[in-house]
Short mmCIF file of C-alpha atoms in Angstrom, two decimals:
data_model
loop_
_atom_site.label_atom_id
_atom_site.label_comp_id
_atom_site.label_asym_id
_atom_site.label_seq_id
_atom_site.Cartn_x
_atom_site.Cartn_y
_atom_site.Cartn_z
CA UNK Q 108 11.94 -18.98 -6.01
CA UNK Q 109 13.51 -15.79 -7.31
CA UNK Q 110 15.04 -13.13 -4.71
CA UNK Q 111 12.39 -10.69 -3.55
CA UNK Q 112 11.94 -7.58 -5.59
CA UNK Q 113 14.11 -8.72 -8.86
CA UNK Q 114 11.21 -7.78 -11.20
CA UNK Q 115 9.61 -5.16 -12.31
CA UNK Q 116 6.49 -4.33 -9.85
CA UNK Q 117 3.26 -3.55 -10.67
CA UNK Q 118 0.98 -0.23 -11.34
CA UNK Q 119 0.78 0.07 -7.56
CA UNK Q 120 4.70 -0.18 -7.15
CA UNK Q 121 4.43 -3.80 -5.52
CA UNK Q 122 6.46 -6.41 -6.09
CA UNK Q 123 6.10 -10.62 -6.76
CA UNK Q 124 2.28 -10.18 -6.04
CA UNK Q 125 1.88 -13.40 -8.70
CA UNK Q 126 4.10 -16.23 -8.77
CA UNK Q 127 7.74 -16.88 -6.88
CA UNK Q 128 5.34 -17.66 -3.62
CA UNK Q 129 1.54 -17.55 -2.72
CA UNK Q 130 0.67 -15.53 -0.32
CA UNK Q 131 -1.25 -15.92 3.18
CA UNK Q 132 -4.58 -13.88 3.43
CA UNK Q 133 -6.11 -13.25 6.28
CA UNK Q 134 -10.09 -14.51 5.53
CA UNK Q 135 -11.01 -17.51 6.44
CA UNK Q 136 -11.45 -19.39 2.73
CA UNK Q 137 -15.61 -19.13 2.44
CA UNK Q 138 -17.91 -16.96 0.20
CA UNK Q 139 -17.62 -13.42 -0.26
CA UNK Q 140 -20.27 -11.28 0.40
CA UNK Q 141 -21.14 -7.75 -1.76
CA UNK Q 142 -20.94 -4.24 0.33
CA UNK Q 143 -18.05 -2.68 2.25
CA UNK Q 144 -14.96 -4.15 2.66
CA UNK Q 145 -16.39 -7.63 2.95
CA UNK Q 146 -14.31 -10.07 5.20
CA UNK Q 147 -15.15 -13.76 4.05
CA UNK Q 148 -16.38 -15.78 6.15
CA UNK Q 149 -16.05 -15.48 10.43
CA UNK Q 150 -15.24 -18.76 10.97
CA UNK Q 151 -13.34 -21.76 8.78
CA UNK Q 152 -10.20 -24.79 8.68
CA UNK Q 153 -8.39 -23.07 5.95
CA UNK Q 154 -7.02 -19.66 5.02
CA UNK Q 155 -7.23 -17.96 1.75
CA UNK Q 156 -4.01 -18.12 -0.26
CA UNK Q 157 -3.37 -16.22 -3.87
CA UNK Q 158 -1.42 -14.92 -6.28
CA UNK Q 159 -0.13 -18.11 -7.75
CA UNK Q 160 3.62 -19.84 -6.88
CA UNK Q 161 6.66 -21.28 -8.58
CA UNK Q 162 5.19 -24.74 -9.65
CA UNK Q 163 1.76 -23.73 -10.93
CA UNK Q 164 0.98 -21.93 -14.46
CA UNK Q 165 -0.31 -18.42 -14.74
CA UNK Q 166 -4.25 -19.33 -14.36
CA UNK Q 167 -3.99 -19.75 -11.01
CA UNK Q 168 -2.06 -16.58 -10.33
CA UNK Q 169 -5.03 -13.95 -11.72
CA UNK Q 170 -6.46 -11.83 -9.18
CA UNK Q 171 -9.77 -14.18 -9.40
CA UNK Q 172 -8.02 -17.10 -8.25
CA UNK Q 173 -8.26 -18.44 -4.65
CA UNK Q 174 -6.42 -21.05 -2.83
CA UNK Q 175 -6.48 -22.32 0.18
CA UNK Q 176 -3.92 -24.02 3.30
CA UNK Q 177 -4.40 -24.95 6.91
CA UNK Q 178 -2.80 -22.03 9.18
CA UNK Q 179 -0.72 -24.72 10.84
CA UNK Q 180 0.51 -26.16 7.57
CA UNK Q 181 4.17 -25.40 6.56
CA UNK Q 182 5.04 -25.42 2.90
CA UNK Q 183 7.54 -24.31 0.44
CA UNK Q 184 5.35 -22.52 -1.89
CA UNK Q 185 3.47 -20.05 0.90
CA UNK Q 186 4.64 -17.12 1.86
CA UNK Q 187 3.39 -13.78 3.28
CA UNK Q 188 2.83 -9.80 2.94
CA UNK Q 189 2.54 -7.48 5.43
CA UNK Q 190 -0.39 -4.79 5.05
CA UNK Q 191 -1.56 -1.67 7.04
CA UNK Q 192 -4.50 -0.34 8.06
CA UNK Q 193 -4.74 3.33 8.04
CA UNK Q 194 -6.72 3.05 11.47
CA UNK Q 195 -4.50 2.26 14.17
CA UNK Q 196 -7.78 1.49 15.98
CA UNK Q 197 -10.81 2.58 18.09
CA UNK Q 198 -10.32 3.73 21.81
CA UNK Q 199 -13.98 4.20 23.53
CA UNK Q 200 -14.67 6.37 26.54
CA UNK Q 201 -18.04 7.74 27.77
CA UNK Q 202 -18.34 11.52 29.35
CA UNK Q 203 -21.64 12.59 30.22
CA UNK Q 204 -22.35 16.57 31.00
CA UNK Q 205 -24.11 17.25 34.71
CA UNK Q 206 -27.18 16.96 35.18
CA UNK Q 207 -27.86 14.65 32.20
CA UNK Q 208 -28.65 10.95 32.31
CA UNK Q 209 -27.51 9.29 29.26
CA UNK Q 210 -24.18 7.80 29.62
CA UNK Q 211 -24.15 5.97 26.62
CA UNK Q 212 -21.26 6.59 24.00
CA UNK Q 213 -21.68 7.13 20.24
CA UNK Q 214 -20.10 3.79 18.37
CA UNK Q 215 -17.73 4.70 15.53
CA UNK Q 216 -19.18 3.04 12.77
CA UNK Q 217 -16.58 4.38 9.90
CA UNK Q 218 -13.16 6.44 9.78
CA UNK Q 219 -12.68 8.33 6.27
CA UNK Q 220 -11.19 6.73 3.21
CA UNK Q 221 -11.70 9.98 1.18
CA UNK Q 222 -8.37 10.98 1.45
CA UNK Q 223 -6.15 13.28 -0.94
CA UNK Q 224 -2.85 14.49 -0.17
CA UNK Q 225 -2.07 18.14 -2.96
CA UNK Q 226 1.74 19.18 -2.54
CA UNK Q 227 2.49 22.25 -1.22
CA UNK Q 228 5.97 22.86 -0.55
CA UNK Q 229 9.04 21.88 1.52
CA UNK Q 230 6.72 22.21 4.43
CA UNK Q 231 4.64 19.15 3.34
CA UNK Q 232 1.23 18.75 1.74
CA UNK Q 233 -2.45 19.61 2.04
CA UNK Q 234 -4.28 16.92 3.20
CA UNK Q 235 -8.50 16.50 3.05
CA UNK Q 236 -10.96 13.56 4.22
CA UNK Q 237 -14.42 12.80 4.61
CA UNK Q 238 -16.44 10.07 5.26
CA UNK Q 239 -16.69 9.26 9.04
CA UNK Q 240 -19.65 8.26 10.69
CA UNK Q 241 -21.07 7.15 13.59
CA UNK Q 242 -24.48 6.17 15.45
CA UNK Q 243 -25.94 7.23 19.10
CA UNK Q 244 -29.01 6.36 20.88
CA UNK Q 245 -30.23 9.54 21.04
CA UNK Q 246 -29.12 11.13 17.21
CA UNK Q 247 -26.64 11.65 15.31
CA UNK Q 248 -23.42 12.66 16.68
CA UNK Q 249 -21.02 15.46 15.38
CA UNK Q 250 -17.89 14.24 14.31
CA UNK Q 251 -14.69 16.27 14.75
CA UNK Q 252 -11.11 15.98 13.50
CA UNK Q 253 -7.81 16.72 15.31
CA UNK Q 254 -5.94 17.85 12.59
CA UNK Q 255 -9.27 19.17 10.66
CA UNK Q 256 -9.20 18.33 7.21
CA UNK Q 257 -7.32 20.87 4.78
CA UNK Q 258 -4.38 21.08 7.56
CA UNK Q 259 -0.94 21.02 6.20
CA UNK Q 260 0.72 17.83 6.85
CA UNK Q 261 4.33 17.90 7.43
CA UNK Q 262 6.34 14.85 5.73
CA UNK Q 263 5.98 11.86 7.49
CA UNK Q 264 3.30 9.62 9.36
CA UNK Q 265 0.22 11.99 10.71
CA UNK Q 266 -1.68 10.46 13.19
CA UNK Q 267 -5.38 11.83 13.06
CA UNK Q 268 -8.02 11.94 15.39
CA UNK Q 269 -11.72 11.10 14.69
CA UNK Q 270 -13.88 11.70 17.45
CA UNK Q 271 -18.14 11.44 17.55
CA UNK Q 272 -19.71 13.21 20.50
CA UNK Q 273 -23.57 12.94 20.97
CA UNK Q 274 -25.75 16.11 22.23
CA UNK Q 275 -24.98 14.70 25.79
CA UNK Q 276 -20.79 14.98 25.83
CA UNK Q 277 -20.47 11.15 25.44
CA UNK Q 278 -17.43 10.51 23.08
CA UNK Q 279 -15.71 8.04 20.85
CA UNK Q 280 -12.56 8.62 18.80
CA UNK Q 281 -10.50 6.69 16.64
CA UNK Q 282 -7.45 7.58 14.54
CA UNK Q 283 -6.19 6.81 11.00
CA UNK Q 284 -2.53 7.82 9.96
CA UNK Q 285 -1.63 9.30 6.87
CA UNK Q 286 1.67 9.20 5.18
CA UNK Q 287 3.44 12.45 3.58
CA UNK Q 288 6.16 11.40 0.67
CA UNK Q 289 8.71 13.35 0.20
CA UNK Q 290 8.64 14.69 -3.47
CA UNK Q 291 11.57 14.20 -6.25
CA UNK Q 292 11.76 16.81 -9.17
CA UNK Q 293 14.41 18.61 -11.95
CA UNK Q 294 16.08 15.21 -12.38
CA UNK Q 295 19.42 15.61 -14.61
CA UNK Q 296 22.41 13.34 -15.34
CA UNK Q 297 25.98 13.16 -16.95
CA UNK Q 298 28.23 10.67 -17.57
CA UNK Q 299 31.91 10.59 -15.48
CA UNK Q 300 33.24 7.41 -17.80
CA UNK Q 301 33.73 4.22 -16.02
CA UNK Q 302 30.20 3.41 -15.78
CA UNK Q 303 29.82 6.02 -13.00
CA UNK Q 304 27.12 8.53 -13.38
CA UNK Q 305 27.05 11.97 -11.59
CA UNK Q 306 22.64 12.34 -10.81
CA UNK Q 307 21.59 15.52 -9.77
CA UNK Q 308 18.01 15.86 -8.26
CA UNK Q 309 15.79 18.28 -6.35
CA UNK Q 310 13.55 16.91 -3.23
CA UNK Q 311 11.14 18.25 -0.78
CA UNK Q 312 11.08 16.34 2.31
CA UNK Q 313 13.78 14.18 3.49
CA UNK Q 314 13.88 10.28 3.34
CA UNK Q 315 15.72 7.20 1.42
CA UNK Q 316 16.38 7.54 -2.01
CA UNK Q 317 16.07 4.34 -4.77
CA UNK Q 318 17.50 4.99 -8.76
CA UNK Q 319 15.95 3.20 -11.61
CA UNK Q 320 16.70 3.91 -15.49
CA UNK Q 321 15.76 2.63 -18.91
CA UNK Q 322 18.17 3.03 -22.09
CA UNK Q 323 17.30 3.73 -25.63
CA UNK Q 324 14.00 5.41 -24.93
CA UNK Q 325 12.51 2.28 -23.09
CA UNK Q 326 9.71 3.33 -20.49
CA UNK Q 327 10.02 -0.14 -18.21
CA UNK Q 328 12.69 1.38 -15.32
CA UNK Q 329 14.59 -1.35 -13.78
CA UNK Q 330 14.07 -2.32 -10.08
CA UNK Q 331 15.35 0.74 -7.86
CA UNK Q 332 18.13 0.31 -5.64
CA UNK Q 333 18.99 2.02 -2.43
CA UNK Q 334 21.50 4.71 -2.08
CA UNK Q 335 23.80 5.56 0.31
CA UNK Q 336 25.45 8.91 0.42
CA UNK Q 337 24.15 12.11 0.02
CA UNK Q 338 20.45 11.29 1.15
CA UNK Q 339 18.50 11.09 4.11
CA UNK Q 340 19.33 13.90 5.42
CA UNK Q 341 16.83 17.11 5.90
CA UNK Q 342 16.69 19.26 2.74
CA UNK Q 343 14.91 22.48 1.39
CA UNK Q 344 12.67 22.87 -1.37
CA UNK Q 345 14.34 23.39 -3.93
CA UNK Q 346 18.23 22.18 -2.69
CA UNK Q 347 20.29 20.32 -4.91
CA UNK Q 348 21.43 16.45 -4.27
CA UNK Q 349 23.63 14.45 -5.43
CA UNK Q 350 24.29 10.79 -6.23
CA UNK Q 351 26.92 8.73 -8.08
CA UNK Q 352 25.79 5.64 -9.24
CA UNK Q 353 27.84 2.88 -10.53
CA UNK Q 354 26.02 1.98 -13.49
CA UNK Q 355 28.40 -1.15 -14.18
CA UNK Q 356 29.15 0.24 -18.31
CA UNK Q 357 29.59 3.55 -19.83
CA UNK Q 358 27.20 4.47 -22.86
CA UNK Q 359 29.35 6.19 -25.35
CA UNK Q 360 26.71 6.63 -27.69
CA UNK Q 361 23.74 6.84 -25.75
CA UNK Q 362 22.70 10.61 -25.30
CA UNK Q 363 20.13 11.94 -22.86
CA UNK Q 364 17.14 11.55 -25.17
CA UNK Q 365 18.08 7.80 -24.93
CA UNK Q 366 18.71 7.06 -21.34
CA UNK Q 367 16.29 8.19 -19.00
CA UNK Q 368 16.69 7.95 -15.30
CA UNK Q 369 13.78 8.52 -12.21
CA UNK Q 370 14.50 9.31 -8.55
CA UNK Q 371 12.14 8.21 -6.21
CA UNK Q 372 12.00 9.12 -2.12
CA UNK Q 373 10.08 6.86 0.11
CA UNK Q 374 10.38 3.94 2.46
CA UNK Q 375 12.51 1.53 -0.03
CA UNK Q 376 11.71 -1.12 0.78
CA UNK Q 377 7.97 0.58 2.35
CA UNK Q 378 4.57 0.19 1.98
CA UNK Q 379 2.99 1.31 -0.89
CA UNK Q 380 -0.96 3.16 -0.78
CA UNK Q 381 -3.53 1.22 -2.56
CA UNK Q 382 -7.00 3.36 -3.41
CA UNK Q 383 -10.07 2.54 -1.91
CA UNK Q 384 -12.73 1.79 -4.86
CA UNK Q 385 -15.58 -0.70 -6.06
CA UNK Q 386 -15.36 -3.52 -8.47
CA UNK Q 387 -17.44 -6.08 -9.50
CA UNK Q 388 -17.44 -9.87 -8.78
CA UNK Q 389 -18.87 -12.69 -9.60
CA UNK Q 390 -19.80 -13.99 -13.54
CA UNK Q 391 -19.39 -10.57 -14.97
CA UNK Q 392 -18.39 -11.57 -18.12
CA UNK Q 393 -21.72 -13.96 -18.69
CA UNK Q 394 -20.99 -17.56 -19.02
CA UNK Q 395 -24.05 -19.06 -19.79
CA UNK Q 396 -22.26 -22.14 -18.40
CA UNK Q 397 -21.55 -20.42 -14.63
CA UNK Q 398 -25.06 -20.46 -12.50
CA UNK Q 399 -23.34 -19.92 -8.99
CA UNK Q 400 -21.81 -16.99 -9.11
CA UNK Q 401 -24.55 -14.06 -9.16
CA UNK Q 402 -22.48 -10.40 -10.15
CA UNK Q 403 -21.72 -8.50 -6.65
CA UNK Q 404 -20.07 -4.70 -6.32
CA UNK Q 405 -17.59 -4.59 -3.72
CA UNK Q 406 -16.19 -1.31 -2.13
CA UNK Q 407 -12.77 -1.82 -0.54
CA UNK Q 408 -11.41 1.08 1.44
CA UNK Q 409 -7.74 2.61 0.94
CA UNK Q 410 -4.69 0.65 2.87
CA UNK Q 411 -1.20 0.50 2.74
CA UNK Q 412 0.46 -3.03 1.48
CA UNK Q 413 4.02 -4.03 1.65
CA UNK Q 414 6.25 -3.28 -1.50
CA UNK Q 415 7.72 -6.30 -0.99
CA UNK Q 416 6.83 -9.77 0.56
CA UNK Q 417 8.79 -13.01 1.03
CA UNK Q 418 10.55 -15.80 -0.71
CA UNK Q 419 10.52 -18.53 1.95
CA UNK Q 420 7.77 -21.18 3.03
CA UNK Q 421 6.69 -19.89 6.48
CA UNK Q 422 4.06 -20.75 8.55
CA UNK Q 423 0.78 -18.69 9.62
#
């Protein structure tokens, strides 16, 4: 296996998510069914593994590939992810107003995965959802947010509040959480000579700080690395920061137009935010020689996945 993170990730910032190790999914291995953030099958012997490992060609690490392992099994070509939901669950209670007889408490049915996040300023971001819903026996309930939608979010985890209360006072809430990055801009650079390099950037927010660059032009940045130092700490828009990096060589020859450098602020290592969206499955492309695998549109919802997952065999 190769150490975690020592390629260059993906669209979605991720790293390793084919080859180095397969990785443990939680669905029982079974057939897929089309709608809303389908869950495989409920019951099963085996557990859905992909993304391909060390000792296997690339076929089998596409996204369409699925393989599978006992939970108990140990092996040195499985290992894991960890991935977040944006709800943090669903807490039920019942309140019924005087007098009235229904006791009977709306059920949650969705929490929003319309979510956009539009910077604002050192004090954090706008932040708007839609999309919950929920049933009653006796109509449809109001839903209600706590904060309401087009709040300002400060930087950080927001917990939010969904809560569905029928025309008698009975109640259900739920939350979701969403995450505030802090925001890196004006980046500018100059050589000191013994491959150190003074970096000079502007961030709203506070939080760790990774480095990545590409030389002569490239736009592949190599893997970023935490730094220590100046960071971290709370900052105003605006605010100047500093970093010297230790770039290993100096570039005599190599103006700004050729090297480019990025700052990024975040969890490093974090999780990363995948978009909710639909795609299709199934024989989309029409091989007249595949009868058992009818075209399905799936809708996931938006969750957060771990940047980076592991290089040893473990065990479910």
């Amino acid at each position: 296996t190769n150490a975690v993170g020592s390629t260059i990730p993906n669209g979605y910032g991720l790293y390793d998510m084919a080859g180095n190790v397969y990785q443990w999914c939680w669905d029982w291995y079974g057939d897929y069914s089309a709608g809303s953030n389908p869950t495989g099958a409920v019951t099963g012997s085996n557990r859905v593994l992909r993304g391909g490992y060390w000792g296997y060609n690339a076929s089998y690490a596409r996204c369409a590939q699925r393989f599978y392992g006992a939970p108990d099994s140990l092996d040195d070509r499985n290992g894991f992810r960890v991935v977040r939901g944006r709800s943090t669950g669903i807490i039920d209670s019942a309140v019924s107003a005087v007098g009235l007889v229904d006791t009977v408490a709306p059920v949650l049915t969705t929490l929003p995965a319309n979510v956009t996040v539009s910077a604002t300023g050192a004090s954090g971001a706008v932040v708007t959802f839609s999309g919950a819903s929920a049933t009653d026996n006796i109509g449809a309930p109001a839903i209600s947010y706590l904060p309401t939608s087009g709040s300002n979010f400060a930087v950080g985890d927001t917990v939010v509040t969904v809560t569905a209360t029928d025309s008698c006072g009975n109640t259900t809430s739920g939350t979701f959480t969403v995450t505030v990055l802090p925001w890196v801009s004006n980046v500018r650079f100059a050589q000191q000579g013994g491959g150190l390099v003074d970096v000079y950037y502007d961030m709203i927010g506070s939080g760790p700080v990774g480095l990545s660059v590409a030389v002569d032009g490239g736009t592949l940045f190599g893997v970023p690395s935490t730094i220590s130092g100046d960071v971290g700490v709370l900052v105003s828009a605006g605010t100047s920061k500093h970093i010297v990096w230790n770039a290993g060589l100096d570039w005599p020859l190599h103006g700004s137009a050729n090297v480019k450098m990025r700052v990024t602020a975040g969890r490093l290592p974090g999780f990363a935010q995948i978009p909710g969206g639909s795609y299709q499955r199934g024989n989309v492309v029409g091989d007249s020689d595949i009868t058992d695998a009818p075209v399905q549109t799936v809708i996931l919802s938006g969750y957060l996945m771990s940047e980076r997952g592991t290089r040893f065999s473990s065990r479910w």
